[in-house]
DNA sequence: GCGACAG
DNA sequence: ATCTTGTCGC
């Protein structure tokens, strides 16, 4: 696939103020409500054969693409794994030289190039992109999930293991029971009206076994064309039994293999 | 100046 | 993100 809005191609050589300015333009273009994103109910994690018709009833279920990166020396690799009905349709790998270091808030400018390289090789067209990175939970409401989502004008969501910014509505110190969701709202360090709902902390899995007493929640947020609540439902539909959504786990593994 | 900070 | 062995337990 090819970017629909080339003006949002992240330029690693731009100045930091230019990067931030682009993110502010991005967030105004981003849509944080349901629009074109697949229904969580239509996203199946496993194939469900239709015994009556001897065929699969999920022929045109949404195509969900997980995206993740890995690094080696001065090279960045990005893997995109396309899943439909819990079946892997395609896995592609992008590779570009590393341009800039990791800077909190500017992740898309470091990882955007390999991602674009990977998506250019994708032959199927995604109904949803799932990133290992923030969407609206971002200083300028323009995390990597929002950036790439708007760039291609495709529904996107972000999932992280750590919170970048924003304030949880409740303490996350105590172990949360599975399924618990805690709102993450805009505070002083976020360019948004204080209290704006940015995303959620979501306890996708807890007490995997008697030994592992505690698992941290993940942080989910809308990237583009998805509402906060729908983001939670989508992550829930994509993550049965694991902390992270299946597409992200597959992309993570694929990126590691891309290095070899 | 101090503290915070996705991957 | 990345550097890295074994080990405990389902």
PDB file of C-alpha atoms (C1' of nucleotides) in Angstrom:
ATOM      1  CA  UNK A   1       0.000   0.000   0.000  1.00  0.00           C
ATOM      2  CA  UNK A   2       0.965   3.624  -0.490  1.00  0.00           C
ATOM      3  CA  UNK A   3       0.470   6.707   1.716  1.00  0.00           C
ATOM      4  CA  UNK A   4      -2.739   8.579   0.985  1.00  0.00           C
ATOM      5  CA  UNK A   5      -1.484  11.745   2.668  1.00  0.00           C
ATOM      6  CA  UNK A   6       2.178  12.130   1.580  1.00  0.00           C
ATOM      7  CA  UNK A   7       2.457  15.405   3.486  1.00  0.00           C
ATOM      8  CA  UNK A   8       2.500  13.313   6.647  1.00  0.00           C
ATOM      9  CA  UNK A   9       5.421  11.086   5.676  1.00  0.00           C
ATOM     10  CA  UNK A  10       7.691  11.397   8.727  1.00  0.00           C
ATOM     11  CA  UNK A  11      10.997  13.095   7.883  1.00  0.00           C
ATOM     12  CA  UNK A  12      13.815  12.055  10.253  1.00  0.00           C
ATOM     13  CA  UNK A  13      15.872  15.021   9.047  1.00  0.00           C
ATOM     14  CA  UNK A  14      13.306  17.591  10.073  1.00  0.00           C
ATOM     15  CA  UNK A  15      13.957  19.725  13.132  1.00  0.00           C
ATOM     16  CA  UNK A  16      12.272  18.753  16.344  1.00  0.00           C
ATOM     17  CA  UNK A  17       9.999  21.771  16.190  1.00  0.00           C
ATOM     18  CA  UNK A  18       8.988  20.797  12.653  1.00  0.00           C
ATOM     19  CA  UNK A  19       8.243  17.275  13.844  1.00  0.00           C
ATOM     20  CA  UNK A  20       6.046  18.604  16.618  1.00  0.00           C
ATOM     21  CA  UNK A  21       4.302  20.994  14.247  1.00  0.00           C
ATOM     22  CA  UNK A  22       3.503  18.084  11.940  1.00  0.00           C
ATOM     23  CA  UNK A  23       2.119  16.132  14.880  1.00  0.00           C
ATOM     24  CA  UNK A  24      -0.187  19.007  15.772  1.00  0.00           C
ATOM     25  CA  UNK A  25      -1.497  19.039  12.193  1.00  0.00           C
ATOM     26  CA  UNK A  26      -1.861  15.260  12.357  1.00  0.00           C
ATOM     27  CA  UNK A  27      -3.948  15.290  15.501  1.00  0.00           C
ATOM     28  CA  UNK A  28      -6.366  17.743  13.938  1.00  0.00           C
ATOM     29  CA  UNK A  29      -6.773  15.392  10.971  1.00  0.00           C
ATOM     30  CA  UNK A  30      -7.124  12.309  13.137  1.00  0.00           C
ATOM     31  CA  UNK A  31     -10.567  10.892  13.818  1.00  0.00           C
ATOM     32  CA  UNK A  32     -11.019   9.517  17.324  1.00  0.00           C
ATOM     33  CA  UNK A  33     -14.468   8.083  16.750  1.00  0.00           C
ATOM     34  CA  UNK A  34     -15.659   4.948  14.971  1.00  0.00           C
ATOM     35  CA  UNK A  35     -15.501   5.437  11.247  1.00  0.00           C
ATOM     36  CA  UNK A  36     -14.653   2.611   8.926  1.00  0.00           C
ATOM     37  CA  UNK A  37     -13.049   0.514  11.623  1.00  0.00           C
ATOM     38  CA  UNK A  38     -14.147  -3.125  11.817  1.00  0.00           C
ATOM     39  CA  UNK A  39     -16.728  -4.185  14.374  1.00  0.00           C
ATOM     40  CA  UNK A  40     -15.039  -5.952  17.308  1.00  0.00           C
ATOM     41  CA  UNK A  41     -17.622  -8.692  16.901  1.00  0.00           C
ATOM     42  CA  UNK A  42     -16.423  -9.407  13.382  1.00  0.00           C
ATOM     43  CA  UNK A  43     -12.832  -9.896  14.449  1.00  0.00           C
ATOM     44  CA  UNK A  44     -12.326 -13.578  15.050  1.00  0.00           C
ATOM     45  CA  UNK A  45      -9.228 -15.000  16.624  1.00  0.00           C
ATOM     46  CA  UNK A  46      -9.756 -18.494  15.295  1.00  0.00           C
ATOM     47  CA  UNK A  47     -11.409 -19.933  12.231  1.00  0.00           C
ATOM     48  CA  UNK A  48     -15.030 -20.829  12.713  1.00  0.00           C
ATOM     49  CA  UNK A  49     -16.072 -23.397  10.110  1.00  0.00           C
ATOM     50  CA  UNK A  50     -19.651 -23.326   8.975  1.00  0.00           C
ATOM     51  CA  UNK A  51     -20.656 -26.959   9.287  1.00  0.00           C
ATOM     52  CA  UNK A  52     -23.858 -26.453   7.332  1.00  0.00           C
ATOM     53  CA  UNK A  53     -22.266 -25.070   4.213  1.00  0.00           C
ATOM     54  CA  UNK A  54     -18.966 -26.907   4.447  1.00  0.00           C
ATOM     55  CA  UNK A  55     -17.255 -23.551   4.064  1.00  0.00           C
ATOM     56  CA  UNK A  56     -15.961 -20.817   6.284  1.00  0.00           C
ATOM     57  CA  UNK A  57     -18.490 -18.159   7.175  1.00  0.00           C
ATOM     58  CA  UNK A  58     -15.714 -15.698   7.764  1.00  0.00           C
ATOM     59  CA  UNK A  59     -14.653 -15.224   4.158  1.00  0.00           C
ATOM     60  CA  UNK A  60     -14.609 -11.444   4.318  1.00  0.00           C
ATOM     61  CA  UNK A  61     -13.857 -10.853   7.953  1.00  0.00           C
ATOM     62  CA  UNK A  62     -11.614  -7.841   8.543  1.00  0.00           C
ATOM     63  CA  UNK A  63      -7.909  -8.056   7.771  1.00  0.00           C
ATOM     64  CA  UNK A  64      -5.965  -6.955  10.838  1.00  0.00           C
ATOM     65  CA  UNK A  65      -2.304  -6.063  10.453  1.00  0.00           C
ATOM     66  CA  UNK A  66       0.081  -6.050  13.410  1.00  0.00           C
ATOM     67  CA  UNK A  67       3.216  -3.931  13.096  1.00  0.00           C
ATOM     68  CA  UNK A  68       6.406  -4.001  15.131  1.00  0.00           C
ATOM     69  CA  UNK A  69      10.075  -3.129  14.770  1.00  0.00           C
ATOM     70  CA  UNK A  70      13.419  -4.556  15.759  1.00  0.00           C
ATOM     71  CA  UNK A  71      16.891  -3.042  15.518  1.00  0.00           C
ATOM     72  CA  UNK A  72      20.363  -4.219  14.766  1.00  0.00           C
ATOM     73  CA  UNK A  73      23.359  -1.907  14.723  1.00  0.00           C
ATOM     74  CA  UNK A  74      22.379   0.945  12.396  1.00  0.00           C
ATOM     75  CA  UNK A  75      19.492  -0.842  10.735  1.00  0.00           C
ATOM     76  CA  UNK A  76      15.808  -0.813  11.564  1.00  0.00           C
ATOM     77  CA  UNK A  77      13.522  -3.613  10.449  1.00  0.00           C
ATOM     78  CA  UNK A  78       9.749  -3.522  10.494  1.00  0.00           C
ATOM     79  CA  UNK A  79       7.429  -6.475  10.197  1.00  0.00           C
ATOM     80  CA  UNK A  80       3.760  -6.340   9.228  1.00  0.00           C
ATOM     81  CA  UNK A  81       1.694  -9.454   9.862  1.00  0.00           C
ATOM     82  CA  UNK A  82      -1.736  -9.657   8.224  1.00  0.00           C
ATOM     83  CA  UNK A  83      -4.309 -11.838   9.972  1.00  0.00           C
ATOM     84  CA  UNK A  84      -7.838 -12.765   8.941  1.00  0.00           C
ATOM     85  CA  UNK A  85      -9.996 -15.229  10.885  1.00  0.00           C
ATOM     86  CA  UNK A  86      -6.978 -15.958  13.049  1.00  0.00           C
ATOM     87  CA  UNK A  87      -5.171 -17.115   9.929  1.00  0.00           C
ATOM     88  CA  UNK A  88      -1.918 -15.528   8.796  1.00  0.00           C
ATOM     89  CA  UNK A  89      -2.491 -14.142   5.306  1.00  0.00           C
ATOM     90  CA  UNK A  90       0.844 -12.466   4.754  1.00  0.00           C
ATOM     91  CA  UNK A  91       3.974 -11.381   6.553  1.00  0.00           C
ATOM     92  CA  UNK A  92       6.269  -8.747   5.062  1.00  0.00           C
ATOM     93  CA  UNK A  93       9.467  -7.131   6.232  1.00  0.00           C
ATOM     94  CA  UNK A  94      10.813  -3.618   5.693  1.00  0.00           C
ATOM     95  CA  UNK A  95      14.365  -2.465   6.265  1.00  0.00           C
ATOM     96  CA  UNK A  96      15.956   0.983   6.375  1.00  0.00           C
ATOM     97  CA  UNK A  97      19.031   2.549   7.921  1.00  0.00           C
ATOM     98  CA  UNK A  98      18.468   4.024  11.372  1.00  0.00           C
ATOM     99  CA  UNK A  99      18.333   7.776  11.159  1.00  0.00           C
ATOM    100  CA  UNK A 100      17.623   9.250  14.559  1.00  0.00           C
ATOM    101  CA  UNK A 101      17.780   8.021  18.149  1.00  0.00           C
ATOM    102  CA  UNK A 102      14.765   7.197  20.244  1.00  0.00           C
ATOM    103  CA  UNK A 103      13.123  10.349  21.533  1.00  0.00           C
ATOM    104  CA  UNK A 104       9.973  10.035  23.668  1.00  0.00           C
ATOM    105  CA  UNK A 105       7.149  11.635  21.721  1.00  0.00           C
ATOM    106  CA  UNK A 106       8.908  11.369  18.353  1.00  0.00           C
ATOM    107  CA  UNK A 107       8.891   7.594  17.859  1.00  0.00           C
ATOM    108  CA  UNK A 108       7.199   7.790  14.446  1.00  0.00           C
ATOM    109  CA  UNK A 109      10.144   9.714  13.030  1.00  0.00           C
ATOM    110  CA  UNK A 110      12.521   6.928  14.014  1.00  0.00           C
ATOM    111  CA  UNK A 111      10.352   3.972  13.039  1.00  0.00           C
ATOM    112  CA  UNK A 112       8.245   5.458  10.254  1.00  0.00           C
ATOM    113  CA  UNK A 113      10.671   4.742   7.423  1.00  0.00           C
ATOM    114  CA  UNK A 114      10.963   0.975   7.961  1.00  0.00           C
ATOM    115  CA  UNK A 115       7.205   0.788   8.505  1.00  0.00           C
ATOM    116  CA  UNK A 116       6.501   2.500   5.179  1.00  0.00           C
ATOM    117  CA  UNK A 117       8.993   0.159   3.532  1.00  0.00           C
ATOM    118  CA  UNK A 118       7.173  -2.850   4.968  1.00  0.00           C
ATOM    119  CA  UNK A 119       3.672  -1.638   4.116  1.00  0.00           C
ATOM    120  CA  UNK A 120       4.765  -0.955   0.533  1.00  0.00           C
ATOM    121  CA  UNK A 121       5.255  -4.716   0.175  1.00  0.00           C
ATOM    122  CA  UNK A 122       1.896  -5.651   1.621  1.00  0.00           C
ATOM    123  CA  UNK A 123      -0.407  -7.010  -1.090  1.00  0.00           C
ATOM    124  CA  UNK A 124      -3.577  -7.265   1.001  1.00  0.00           C
ATOM    125  CA  UNK A 125      -5.279  -4.104   2.185  1.00  0.00           C
ATOM    126  CA  UNK A 126      -5.769  -3.756   5.943  1.00  0.00           C
ATOM    127  CA  UNK A 127      -9.034  -2.971   7.685  1.00  0.00           C
ATOM    128  CA  UNK A 128      -7.151  -2.230  10.892  1.00  0.00           C
ATOM    129  CA  UNK A 129      -3.550  -1.555  11.879  1.00  0.00           C
ATOM    130  CA  UNK A 130      -2.372  -2.497  15.378  1.00  0.00           C
ATOM    131  CA  UNK A 131       0.802  -0.838  16.644  1.00  0.00           C
ATOM    132  CA  UNK A 132       3.243  -1.540  19.426  1.00  0.00           C
ATOM    133  CA  UNK A 133       3.146   2.110  20.429  1.00  0.00           C
ATOM    134  CA  UNK A 134       0.759   4.860  21.465  1.00  0.00           C
ATOM    135  CA  UNK A 135      -2.020   6.451  19.505  1.00  0.00           C
ATOM    136  CA  UNK A 136      -3.856   9.303  21.182  1.00  0.00           C
ATOM    137  CA  UNK A 137      -2.000   8.766  24.459  1.00  0.00           C
ATOM    138  CA  UNK A 138       0.669  11.220  23.346  1.00  0.00           C
ATOM    139  CA  UNK A 139       1.790  14.767  24.198  1.00  0.00           C
ATOM    140  CA  UNK A 140       0.220  16.110  21.011  1.00  0.00           C
ATOM    141  CA  UNK A 141      -2.342  13.347  20.565  1.00  0.00           C
ATOM    142  CA  UNK A 142      -0.311  12.040  17.651  1.00  0.00           C
ATOM    143  CA  UNK A 143       1.532   8.861  18.620  1.00  0.00           C
ATOM    144  CA  UNK A 144       2.854   6.440  16.011  1.00  0.00           C
ATOM    145  CA  UNK A 145      -0.522   4.673  15.648  1.00  0.00           C
ATOM    146  CA  UNK A 146      -2.168   7.992  14.879  1.00  0.00           C
ATOM    147  CA  UNK A 147       0.642   9.116  12.591  1.00  0.00           C
ATOM    148  CA  UNK A 148       0.680   6.017  10.392  1.00  0.00           C
ATOM    149  CA  UNK A 149      -3.086   5.658  10.529  1.00  0.00           C
ATOM    150  CA  UNK A 150      -3.631   9.178   9.191  1.00  0.00           C
ATOM    151  CA  UNK A 151      -0.764   8.781   6.709  1.00  0.00           C
ATOM    152  CA  UNK A 152      -2.609   5.894   5.041  1.00  0.00           C
ATOM    153  CA  UNK A 153      -6.071   6.954   6.191  1.00  0.00           C
ATOM    154  CA  UNK A 154      -6.661   3.501   7.629  1.00  0.00           C
ATOM    155  CA  UNK A 155      -8.238   2.633  10.995  1.00  0.00           C
ATOM    156  CA  UNK A 156      -5.489   2.159  13.583  1.00  0.00           C
ATOM    157  CA  UNK A 157      -5.021   1.535  17.297  1.00  0.00           C
ATOM    158  CA  UNK A 158      -2.035   1.658  19.625  1.00  0.00           C
ATOM    159  CA  UNK A 159      -1.026  -0.751  22.392  1.00  0.00           C
ATOM    160  CA  UNK A 160       1.882  -0.209  24.804  1.00  0.00           C
ATOM    161  CA  UNK A 161       3.325  -1.901  27.860  1.00  0.00           C
ATOM    162  CA  UNK A 162       4.179   1.415  29.482  1.00  0.00           C
ATOM    163  CA  UNK A 163       2.281   4.679  29.788  1.00  0.00           C
ATOM    164  CA  UNK A 164       3.815   7.617  27.916  1.00  0.00           C
ATOM    165  CA  UNK A 165       1.732  10.415  29.389  1.00  0.00           C
ATOM    166  CA  UNK A 166      -1.685  11.249  30.740  1.00  0.00           C
ATOM    167  CA  UNK A 167      -3.171  10.464  34.142  1.00  0.00           C
ATOM    168  CA  UNK A 168      -4.974   7.252  35.133  1.00  0.00           C
ATOM    169  CA  UNK A 169      -8.406   7.889  36.662  1.00  0.00           C
ATOM    170  CA  UNK A 170      -7.537   5.406  39.402  1.00  0.00           C
ATOM    171  CA  UNK A 171      -4.345   4.038  40.882  1.00  0.00           C
ATOM    172  CA  UNK A 172      -2.705   1.257  38.888  1.00  0.00           C
ATOM    173  CA  UNK A 173      -0.517   0.217  41.804  1.00  0.00           C
ATOM    174  CA  UNK A 174      -2.787  -2.460  43.127  1.00  0.00           C
ATOM    175  CA  UNK A 175      -3.184  -5.621  41.045  1.00  0.00           C
ATOM    176  CA  UNK A 176      -6.159  -5.197  38.729  1.00  0.00           C
ATOM    177  CA  UNK A 177      -8.545  -8.028  38.047  1.00  0.00           C
ATOM    178  CA  UNK A 178      -8.724  -9.331  34.500  1.00  0.00           C
ATOM    179  CA  UNK A 179     -10.893  -7.152  32.281  1.00  0.00           C
ATOM    180  CA  UNK A 180     -10.435  -4.036  34.400  1.00  0.00           C
ATOM    181  CA  UNK A 181     -10.262  -0.811  32.423  1.00  0.00           C
ATOM    182  CA  UNK A 182      -9.027   2.498  33.783  1.00  0.00           C
ATOM    183  CA  UNK A 183      -9.431   5.725  31.831  1.00  0.00           C
ATOM    184  CA  UNK A 184      -6.295   7.679  30.909  1.00  0.00           C
ATOM    185  CA  UNK A 185      -7.052  11.388  30.728  1.00  0.00           C
ATOM    186  CA  UNK A 186      -5.226  14.457  29.482  1.00  0.00           C
ATOM    187  CA  UNK A 187      -3.330  16.475  32.073  1.00  0.00           C
ATOM    188  CA  UNK A 188      -1.042  19.527  31.919  1.00  0.00           C
ATOM    189  CA  UNK A 189       1.597  17.826  29.792  1.00  0.00           C
ATOM    190  CA  UNK A 190      -0.876  16.930  27.037  1.00  0.00           C
ATOM    191  CA  UNK A 191      -2.022  19.341  24.328  1.00  0.00           C
ATOM    192  CA  UNK A 192      -5.707  18.752  24.950  1.00  0.00           C
ATOM    193  CA  UNK A 193      -8.387  20.084  27.221  1.00  0.00           C
ATOM    194  CA  UNK A 194      -7.676  18.735  30.690  1.00  0.00           C
ATOM    195  CA  UNK A 195      -9.682  15.589  31.316  1.00  0.00           C
ATOM    196  CA  UNK A 196      -9.950  14.579  27.666  1.00  0.00           C
ATOM    197  CA  UNK A 197     -10.231  10.796  27.395  1.00  0.00           C
ATOM    198  CA  UNK A 198      -7.039   9.643  25.661  1.00  0.00           C
ATOM    199  CA  UNK A 199      -7.300   5.895  26.117  1.00  0.00           C
ATOM    200  CA  UNK A 200      -7.346   3.191  28.764  1.00  0.00           C
ATOM    201  CA  UNK A 201      -5.209   0.972  30.920  1.00  0.00           C
ATOM    202  CA  UNK A 202      -6.552  -2.504  30.236  1.00  0.00           C
ATOM    203  CA  UNK A 203      -5.895  -5.611  32.272  1.00  0.00           C
ATOM    204  CA  UNK A 204      -5.907  -8.108  29.421  1.00  0.00           C
ATOM    205  CA  UNK A 205      -4.562 -10.987  31.476  1.00  0.00           C
ATOM    206  CA  UNK A 206      -4.053 -11.711  35.143  1.00  0.00           C
ATOM    207  CA  UNK A 207      -2.818 -14.673  37.171  1.00  0.00           C
ATOM    208  CA  UNK A 208      -1.573 -16.816  34.216  1.00  0.00           C
ATOM    209  CA  UNK A 209      -0.549 -19.472  36.744  1.00  0.00           C
ATOM    210  CA  UNK A 210      -0.167 -19.860  40.529  1.00  0.00           C
ATOM    211  CA  UNK A 211       3.429 -18.673  40.405  1.00  0.00           C
ATOM    212  CA  UNK A 212       3.105 -15.523  38.347  1.00  0.00           C
ATOM    213  CA  UNK A 213       1.174 -13.433  40.785  1.00  0.00           C
ATOM    214  CA  UNK A 214       0.894 -10.290  38.792  1.00  0.00           C
ATOM    215  CA  UNK A 215       0.832  -9.084  35.187  1.00  0.00           C
ATOM    216  CA  UNK A 216       0.890  -5.381  34.313  1.00  0.00           C
ATOM    217  CA  UNK A 217      -1.947  -3.918  32.301  1.00  0.00           C
ATOM    218  CA  UNK A 218      -1.451  -2.665  28.736  1.00  0.00           C
ATOM    219  CA  UNK A 219      -2.298   0.842  27.602  1.00  0.00           C
ATOM    220  CA  UNK A 220      -4.557   1.147  24.601  1.00  0.00           C
ATOM    221  CA  UNK A 221      -5.550   4.220  22.643  1.00  0.00           C
ATOM    222  CA  UNK A 222      -7.242   5.164  19.392  1.00  0.00           C
ATOM    223  CA  UNK A 223      -4.918   5.792  16.471  1.00  0.00           C
ATOM    224  CA  UNK A 224      -7.345   6.817  13.741  1.00  0.00           C
ATOM    225  CA  UNK A 225     -11.021   6.219  12.964  1.00  0.00           C
ATOM    226  CA  UNK A 226     -11.572   4.292  16.191  1.00  0.00           C
ATOM    227  CA  UNK A 227     -13.256   5.384  19.422  1.00  0.00           C
ATOM    228  CA  UNK A 228     -11.645   4.711  22.826  1.00  0.00           C
ATOM    229  CA  UNK A 229     -14.229   2.138  23.866  1.00  0.00           C
ATOM    230  CA  UNK A 230     -13.982   0.347  20.534  1.00  0.00           C
ATOM    231  CA  UNK A 231     -10.215   0.217  20.947  1.00  0.00           C
ATOM    232  CA  UNK A 232     -10.730  -1.763  24.144  1.00  0.00           C
ATOM    233  CA  UNK A 233     -13.159  -4.129  22.476  1.00  0.00           C
ATOM    234  CA  UNK A 234     -10.837  -4.708  19.544  1.00  0.00           C
ATOM    235  CA  UNK A 235      -7.855  -5.425  21.769  1.00  0.00           C
ATOM    236  CA  UNK A 236     -10.027  -7.787  23.782  1.00  0.00           C
ATOM    237  CA  UNK A 237     -11.102  -9.624  20.633  1.00  0.00           C
ATOM    238  CA  UNK A 238      -7.503  -9.907  19.458  1.00  0.00           C
ATOM    239  CA  UNK A 239      -5.858 -11.024  22.656  1.00  0.00           C
ATOM    240  CA  UNK A 240      -7.430 -14.184  24.041  1.00  0.00           C
ATOM    241  CA  UNK A 241      -5.163 -15.670  26.653  1.00  0.00           C
ATOM    242  CA  UNK A 242      -2.297 -13.250  26.248  1.00  0.00           C
ATOM    243  CA  UNK A 243      -1.246  -9.866  27.459  1.00  0.00           C
ATOM    244  CA  UNK A 244      -0.733  -8.475  23.955  1.00  0.00           C
ATOM    245  CA  UNK A 245      -2.972  -8.762  20.859  1.00  0.00           C
ATOM    246  CA  UNK A 246      -2.086 -11.660  18.552  1.00  0.00           C
ATOM    247  CA  UNK A 247      -1.207  -9.419  15.577  1.00  0.00           C
ATOM    248  CA  UNK A 248       1.372  -7.574  17.674  1.00  0.00           C
ATOM    249  CA  UNK A 249       2.885 -10.773  19.021  1.00  0.00           C
ATOM    250  CA  UNK A 250       3.172 -12.147  15.492  1.00  0.00           C
ATOM    251  CA  UNK A 251       4.735  -8.945  14.196  1.00  0.00           C
ATOM    252  CA  UNK A 252       7.169  -8.913  17.091  1.00  0.00           C
ATOM    253  CA  UNK A 253       8.303 -12.438  16.318  1.00  0.00           C
ATOM    254  CA  UNK A 254       8.450 -11.693  12.589  1.00  0.00           C
ATOM    255  CA  UNK A 255      10.569  -8.596  13.136  1.00  0.00           C
ATOM    256  CA  UNK A 256      13.044 -10.617  15.165  1.00  0.00           C
ATOM    257  CA  UNK A 257      13.246 -13.141  12.344  1.00  0.00           C
ATOM    258  CA  UNK A 258      13.654 -10.372   9.780  1.00  0.00           C
ATOM    259  CA  UNK A 259      16.967  -9.555  11.384  1.00  0.00           C
ATOM    260  CA  UNK A 260      18.240 -12.986  10.495  1.00  0.00           C
TER     261      UNK A 260
ATOM    262  C1'  DG B   1      16.562  24.361  37.106  1.00  0.00           C
ATOM    263  C1'  DC B   2      13.705  19.779  38.140  1.00  0.00           C
ATOM    264  C1'  DG B   3      11.280  15.854  36.677  1.00  0.00           C
ATOM    265  C1'  DA B   4       9.076  12.675  33.080  1.00  0.00           C
ATOM    266  C1'  DC B   5       9.511  10.093  29.177  1.00  0.00           C
ATOM    267  C1'  DA B   6       5.980   4.607  23.923  1.00  0.00           C
ATOM    268  C1'  DG B   7      10.068   1.723  21.599  1.00  0.00           C
TER     269       DG B   7
ATOM    270  C1'  DA C   1      14.690  -1.333  21.688  1.00  0.00           C
ATOM    271  C1'  DT C   2      19.095  -4.214  23.088  1.00  0.00           C
ATOM    272  C1'  DC C   3      22.860  -6.916  25.948  1.00  0.00           C
ATOM    273  C1'  DT C   4      21.698 -12.428  27.966  1.00  0.00           C
ATOM    274  C1'  DT C   5      21.531 -18.581  31.233  1.00  0.00           C
ATOM    275  C1'  DG C   6      19.274 -20.870  33.757  1.00  0.00           C
ATOM    276  C1'  DT C   7      15.240 -21.967  36.046  1.00  0.00           C
ATOM    277  C1'  DC C   8      10.606 -22.545  38.090  1.00  0.00           C
ATOM    278  C1'  DG C   9       6.121 -24.271  36.916  1.00  0.00           C
ATOM    279  C1'  DC C  10       1.838 -25.194  34.018  1.00  0.00           C
TER     280       DC C  10
END
